[in-house]
């Protein structure tokens, strides 16, 4: 039997493979999907997004440019000097996020299909406790 952390690492790899397949079907990367979700949550400037997502501006600029090119985002220059950009998720971007979210929810439901609700709840409790324990070791 694998150790707890080894089992978590293996599960994370499997989940990443599935998530990449789901996002690829919508023509975006996992990072772009996460970016679109933050934009839909109201973080509509590069400055706000960089702070919220803890990304450097060059990485963020590339991802935003890619989403504009894929027509998942639109941008509008504002301000006196027209240098500030406001990003808006297009209907195609909203559809992609919705479809990815639905596919991911379906995947999660399939994974836990045979699990009783009390075991699912216990797993959440234990994983949250594990996350806090790992966080404590990183701070020390």
PDB file of C-alpha atoms in Angstrom:
ATOM      1  CA  UNK A   1       0.000   0.000   0.000  1.00  0.00           C
ATOM      2  CA  UNK A   2       1.283   3.476  -0.911  1.00  0.00           C
ATOM      3  CA  UNK A   3       1.934   6.052   1.755  1.00  0.00           C
ATOM      4  CA  UNK A   4      -0.676   8.798   2.093  1.00  0.00           C
ATOM      5  CA  UNK A   5       1.457  11.433   0.376  1.00  0.00           C
ATOM      6  CA  UNK A   6       2.472   9.042  -2.428  1.00  0.00           C
ATOM      7  CA  UNK A   7      -1.192   8.162  -3.031  1.00  0.00           C
ATOM      8  CA  UNK A   8      -2.078  11.864  -3.108  1.00  0.00           C
ATOM      9  CA  UNK A   9       0.704  12.557  -5.599  1.00  0.00           C
ATOM     10  CA  UNK A  10      -0.482   9.739  -7.881  1.00  0.00           C
ATOM     11  CA  UNK A  11      -4.077  10.963  -7.657  1.00  0.00           C
ATOM     12  CA  UNK A  12      -2.977  14.523  -8.426  1.00  0.00           C
ATOM     13  CA  UNK A  13      -1.185  13.312 -11.563  1.00  0.00           C
ATOM     14  CA  UNK A  14      -4.291  11.437 -12.718  1.00  0.00           C
ATOM     15  CA  UNK A  15      -6.512  14.446 -12.012  1.00  0.00           C
ATOM     16  CA  UNK A  16      -4.143  16.709 -13.959  1.00  0.00           C
ATOM     17  CA  UNK A  17      -4.307  14.412 -17.002  1.00  0.00           C
ATOM     18  CA  UNK A  18      -8.120  14.496 -16.961  1.00  0.00           C
ATOM     19  CA  UNK A  19      -8.245  18.256 -16.418  1.00  0.00           C
ATOM     20  CA  UNK A  20      -5.882  18.830 -19.359  1.00  0.00           C
ATOM     21  CA  UNK A  21      -8.140  16.694 -21.564  1.00  0.00           C
ATOM     22  CA  UNK A  22     -11.244  18.594 -20.438  1.00  0.00           C
ATOM     23  CA  UNK A  23      -9.730  22.027 -21.032  1.00  0.00           C
ATOM     24  CA  UNK A  24      -8.115  21.018 -24.330  1.00  0.00           C
ATOM     25  CA  UNK A  25     -11.546  20.004 -25.648  1.00  0.00           C
ATOM     26  CA  UNK A  26     -12.566  23.665 -25.178  1.00  0.00           C
ATOM     27  CA  UNK A  27      -9.408  24.997 -26.830  1.00  0.00           C
ATOM     28  CA  UNK A  28      -7.768  26.386 -23.691  1.00  0.00           C
ATOM     29  CA  UNK A  29      -5.095  25.340 -21.228  1.00  0.00           C
ATOM     30  CA  UNK A  30      -5.699  24.672 -17.540  1.00  0.00           C
ATOM     31  CA  UNK A  31      -3.996  27.997 -16.710  1.00  0.00           C
ATOM     32  CA  UNK A  32      -6.188  29.843 -19.220  1.00  0.00           C
ATOM     33  CA  UNK A  33      -9.326  28.260 -17.737  1.00  0.00           C
ATOM     34  CA  UNK A  34      -8.266  29.399 -14.271  1.00  0.00           C
ATOM     35  CA  UNK A  35      -7.596  32.879 -15.650  1.00  0.00           C
ATOM     36  CA  UNK A  36     -11.023  33.034 -17.300  1.00  0.00           C
ATOM     37  CA  UNK A  37     -12.618  32.019 -13.994  1.00  0.00           C
ATOM     38  CA  UNK A  38     -10.830  34.883 -12.205  1.00  0.00           C
ATOM     39  CA  UNK A  39     -11.952  37.319 -14.884  1.00  0.00           C
ATOM     40  CA  UNK A  40     -15.542  36.138 -14.427  1.00  0.00           C
ATOM     41  CA  UNK A  41     -15.089  36.711 -10.684  1.00  0.00           C
ATOM     42  CA  UNK A  42     -14.406  40.401 -11.390  1.00  0.00           C
ATOM     43  CA  UNK A  43     -10.618  40.633 -11.592  1.00  0.00           C
ATOM     44  CA  UNK A  44     -10.606  42.469 -14.921  1.00  0.00           C
ATOM     45  CA  UNK A  45      -7.225  44.231 -15.117  1.00  0.00           C
ATOM     46  CA  UNK A  46      -3.738  42.814 -15.416  1.00  0.00           C
ATOM     47  CA  UNK A  47      -2.790  44.334 -12.061  1.00  0.00           C
ATOM     48  CA  UNK A  48      -5.750  42.751 -10.248  1.00  0.00           C
ATOM     49  CA  UNK A  49      -5.168  39.400 -11.936  1.00  0.00           C
ATOM     50  CA  UNK A  50      -1.435  39.379 -11.179  1.00  0.00           C
ATOM     51  CA  UNK A  51      -2.132  40.047  -7.507  1.00  0.00           C
ATOM     52  CA  UNK A  52      -4.988  37.550  -7.208  1.00  0.00           C
ATOM     53  CA  UNK A  53      -3.259  34.739  -9.085  1.00  0.00           C
ATOM     54  CA  UNK A  54       0.281  35.524  -7.864  1.00  0.00           C
ATOM     55  CA  UNK A  55       1.651  35.546 -11.415  1.00  0.00           C
ATOM     56  CA  UNK A  56       4.403  37.672 -12.861  1.00  0.00           C
ATOM     57  CA  UNK A  57       3.221  40.161 -15.470  1.00  0.00           C
ATOM     58  CA  UNK A  58       5.080  38.582 -18.396  1.00  0.00           C
ATOM     59  CA  UNK A  59       3.416  35.188 -17.861  1.00  0.00           C
ATOM     60  CA  UNK A  60       0.060  36.851 -17.381  1.00  0.00           C
ATOM     61  CA  UNK A  61       0.504  38.996 -20.503  1.00  0.00           C
ATOM     62  CA  UNK A  62       1.179  35.901 -22.624  1.00  0.00           C
ATOM     63  CA  UNK A  63      -1.884  34.101 -21.263  1.00  0.00           C
ATOM     64  CA  UNK A  64      -4.131  37.137 -21.783  1.00  0.00           C
ATOM     65  CA  UNK A  65      -2.837  37.635 -25.332  1.00  0.00           C
ATOM     66  CA  UNK A  66      -3.485  33.967 -26.093  1.00  0.00           C
ATOM     67  CA  UNK A  67      -7.068  34.207 -24.816  1.00  0.00           C
ATOM     68  CA  UNK A  68      -7.688  37.362 -26.867  1.00  0.00           C
ATOM     69  CA  UNK A  69      -6.313  35.578 -29.949  1.00  0.00           C
ATOM     70  CA  UNK A  70      -8.591  32.590 -29.228  1.00  0.00           C
ATOM     71  CA  UNK A  71     -11.508  35.058 -28.932  1.00  0.00           C
ATOM     72  CA  UNK A  72     -12.251  33.996 -25.356  1.00  0.00           C
ATOM     73  CA  UNK A  73     -11.474  37.533 -24.127  1.00  0.00           C
ATOM     74  CA  UNK A  74     -11.824  41.058 -25.402  1.00  0.00           C
ATOM     75  CA  UNK A  75      -9.826  44.043 -24.190  1.00  0.00           C
ATOM     76  CA  UNK A  76     -10.541  47.740 -24.042  1.00  0.00           C
ATOM     77  CA  UNK A  77      -8.055  50.543 -23.437  1.00  0.00           C
ATOM     78  CA  UNK A  78      -9.210  53.041 -20.810  1.00  0.00           C
ATOM     79  CA  UNK A  79      -7.863  56.064 -18.971  1.00  0.00           C
ATOM     80  CA  UNK A  80      -6.409  59.324 -20.203  1.00  0.00           C
ATOM     81  CA  UNK A  81      -3.363  57.718 -21.785  1.00  0.00           C
ATOM     82  CA  UNK A  82      -5.301  54.599 -22.948  1.00  0.00           C
ATOM     83  CA  UNK A  83      -2.607  52.350 -21.455  1.00  0.00           C
ATOM     84  CA  UNK A  84      -4.780  50.540 -18.907  1.00  0.00           C
ATOM     85  CA  UNK A  85      -6.609  47.558 -20.352  1.00  0.00           C
ATOM     86  CA  UNK A  86      -9.898  46.177 -19.107  1.00  0.00           C
ATOM     87  CA  UNK A  87     -10.505  42.548 -20.063  1.00  0.00           C
ATOM     88  CA  UNK A  88     -13.948  41.070 -20.610  1.00  0.00           C
ATOM     89  CA  UNK A  89     -14.779  37.401 -21.105  1.00  0.00           C
ATOM     90  CA  UNK A  90     -16.552  36.896 -24.434  1.00  0.00           C
ATOM     91  CA  UNK A  91     -19.580  34.628 -24.853  1.00  0.00           C
ATOM     92  CA  UNK A  92     -17.187  32.002 -26.296  1.00  0.00           C
ATOM     93  CA  UNK A  93     -15.060  32.291 -23.148  1.00  0.00           C
ATOM     94  CA  UNK A  94     -18.091  32.033 -20.876  1.00  0.00           C
ATOM     95  CA  UNK A  95     -19.241  28.953 -22.769  1.00  0.00           C
ATOM     96  CA  UNK A  96     -15.797  27.353 -22.456  1.00  0.00           C
ATOM     97  CA  UNK A  97     -15.693  27.950 -18.693  1.00  0.00           C
ATOM     98  CA  UNK A  98     -19.226  26.616 -18.268  1.00  0.00           C
ATOM     99  CA  UNK A  99     -18.499  23.502 -20.324  1.00  0.00           C
ATOM    100  CA  UNK A 100     -15.222  22.835 -18.503  1.00  0.00           C
ATOM    101  CA  UNK A 101     -16.858  23.286 -15.112  1.00  0.00           C
ATOM    102  CA  UNK A 102     -19.666  20.900 -16.068  1.00  0.00           C
ATOM    103  CA  UNK A 103     -17.256  18.286 -17.407  1.00  0.00           C
ATOM    104  CA  UNK A 104     -15.113  18.550 -14.285  1.00  0.00           C
ATOM    105  CA  UNK A 105     -18.167  18.216 -12.035  1.00  0.00           C
ATOM    106  CA  UNK A 106     -19.222  15.131 -14.027  1.00  0.00           C
ATOM    107  CA  UNK A 107     -15.720  13.684 -13.594  1.00  0.00           C
ATOM    108  CA  UNK A 108     -15.785  14.320  -9.853  1.00  0.00           C
ATOM    109  CA  UNK A 109     -19.233  12.731  -9.586  1.00  0.00           C
ATOM    110  CA  UNK A 110     -17.975   9.654 -11.473  1.00  0.00           C
ATOM    111  CA  UNK A 111     -14.943   9.350  -9.178  1.00  0.00           C
ATOM    112  CA  UNK A 112     -17.093   9.389  -6.053  1.00  0.00           C
ATOM    113  CA  UNK A 113     -20.094   7.569  -7.534  1.00  0.00           C
ATOM    114  CA  UNK A 114     -19.771   4.532  -5.237  1.00  0.00           C
ATOM    115  CA  UNK A 115     -18.736   6.462  -2.131  1.00  0.00           C
ATOM    116  CA  UNK A 116     -21.323   7.055   0.593  1.00  0.00           C
ATOM    117  CA  UNK A 117     -21.779  10.719   1.511  1.00  0.00           C
ATOM    118  CA  UNK A 118     -20.340  10.255   5.012  1.00  0.00           C
ATOM    119  CA  UNK A 119     -17.099   8.866   3.549  1.00  0.00           C
ATOM    120  CA  UNK A 120     -16.891  11.756   1.079  1.00  0.00           C
ATOM    121  CA  UNK A 121     -17.334  14.199   3.962  1.00  0.00           C
ATOM    122  CA  UNK A 122     -14.699  12.396   6.040  1.00  0.00           C
ATOM    123  CA  UNK A 123     -12.242  12.548   3.137  1.00  0.00           C
ATOM    124  CA  UNK A 124     -12.802  16.316   2.806  1.00  0.00           C
ATOM    125  CA  UNK A 125     -12.198  16.792   6.521  1.00  0.00           C
ATOM    126  CA  UNK A 126      -9.010  14.723   6.458  1.00  0.00           C
ATOM    127  CA  UNK A 127      -7.663  16.388   3.307  1.00  0.00           C
ATOM    128  CA  UNK A 128      -8.290  19.837   4.767  1.00  0.00           C
ATOM    129  CA  UNK A 129      -6.510  18.788   7.947  1.00  0.00           C
ATOM    130  CA  UNK A 130      -3.608  17.455   5.872  1.00  0.00           C
ATOM    131  CA  UNK A 131      -3.460  20.717   3.919  1.00  0.00           C
ATOM    132  CA  UNK A 132      -3.220  22.709   7.158  1.00  0.00           C
ATOM    133  CA  UNK A 133      -0.468  20.399   8.443  1.00  0.00           C
ATOM    134  CA  UNK A 134       1.523  20.831   5.244  1.00  0.00           C
ATOM    135  CA  UNK A 135       1.015  24.615   5.411  1.00  0.00           C
ATOM    136  CA  UNK A 136       2.386  24.634   8.974  1.00  0.00           C
ATOM    137  CA  UNK A 137       5.543  22.812   7.898  1.00  0.00           C
ATOM    138  CA  UNK A 138       6.137  25.338   5.112  1.00  0.00           C
ATOM    139  CA  UNK A 139       5.886  28.325   7.473  1.00  0.00           C
ATOM    140  CA  UNK A 140       8.284  26.975  10.092  1.00  0.00           C
TER     141      UNK A 140
END
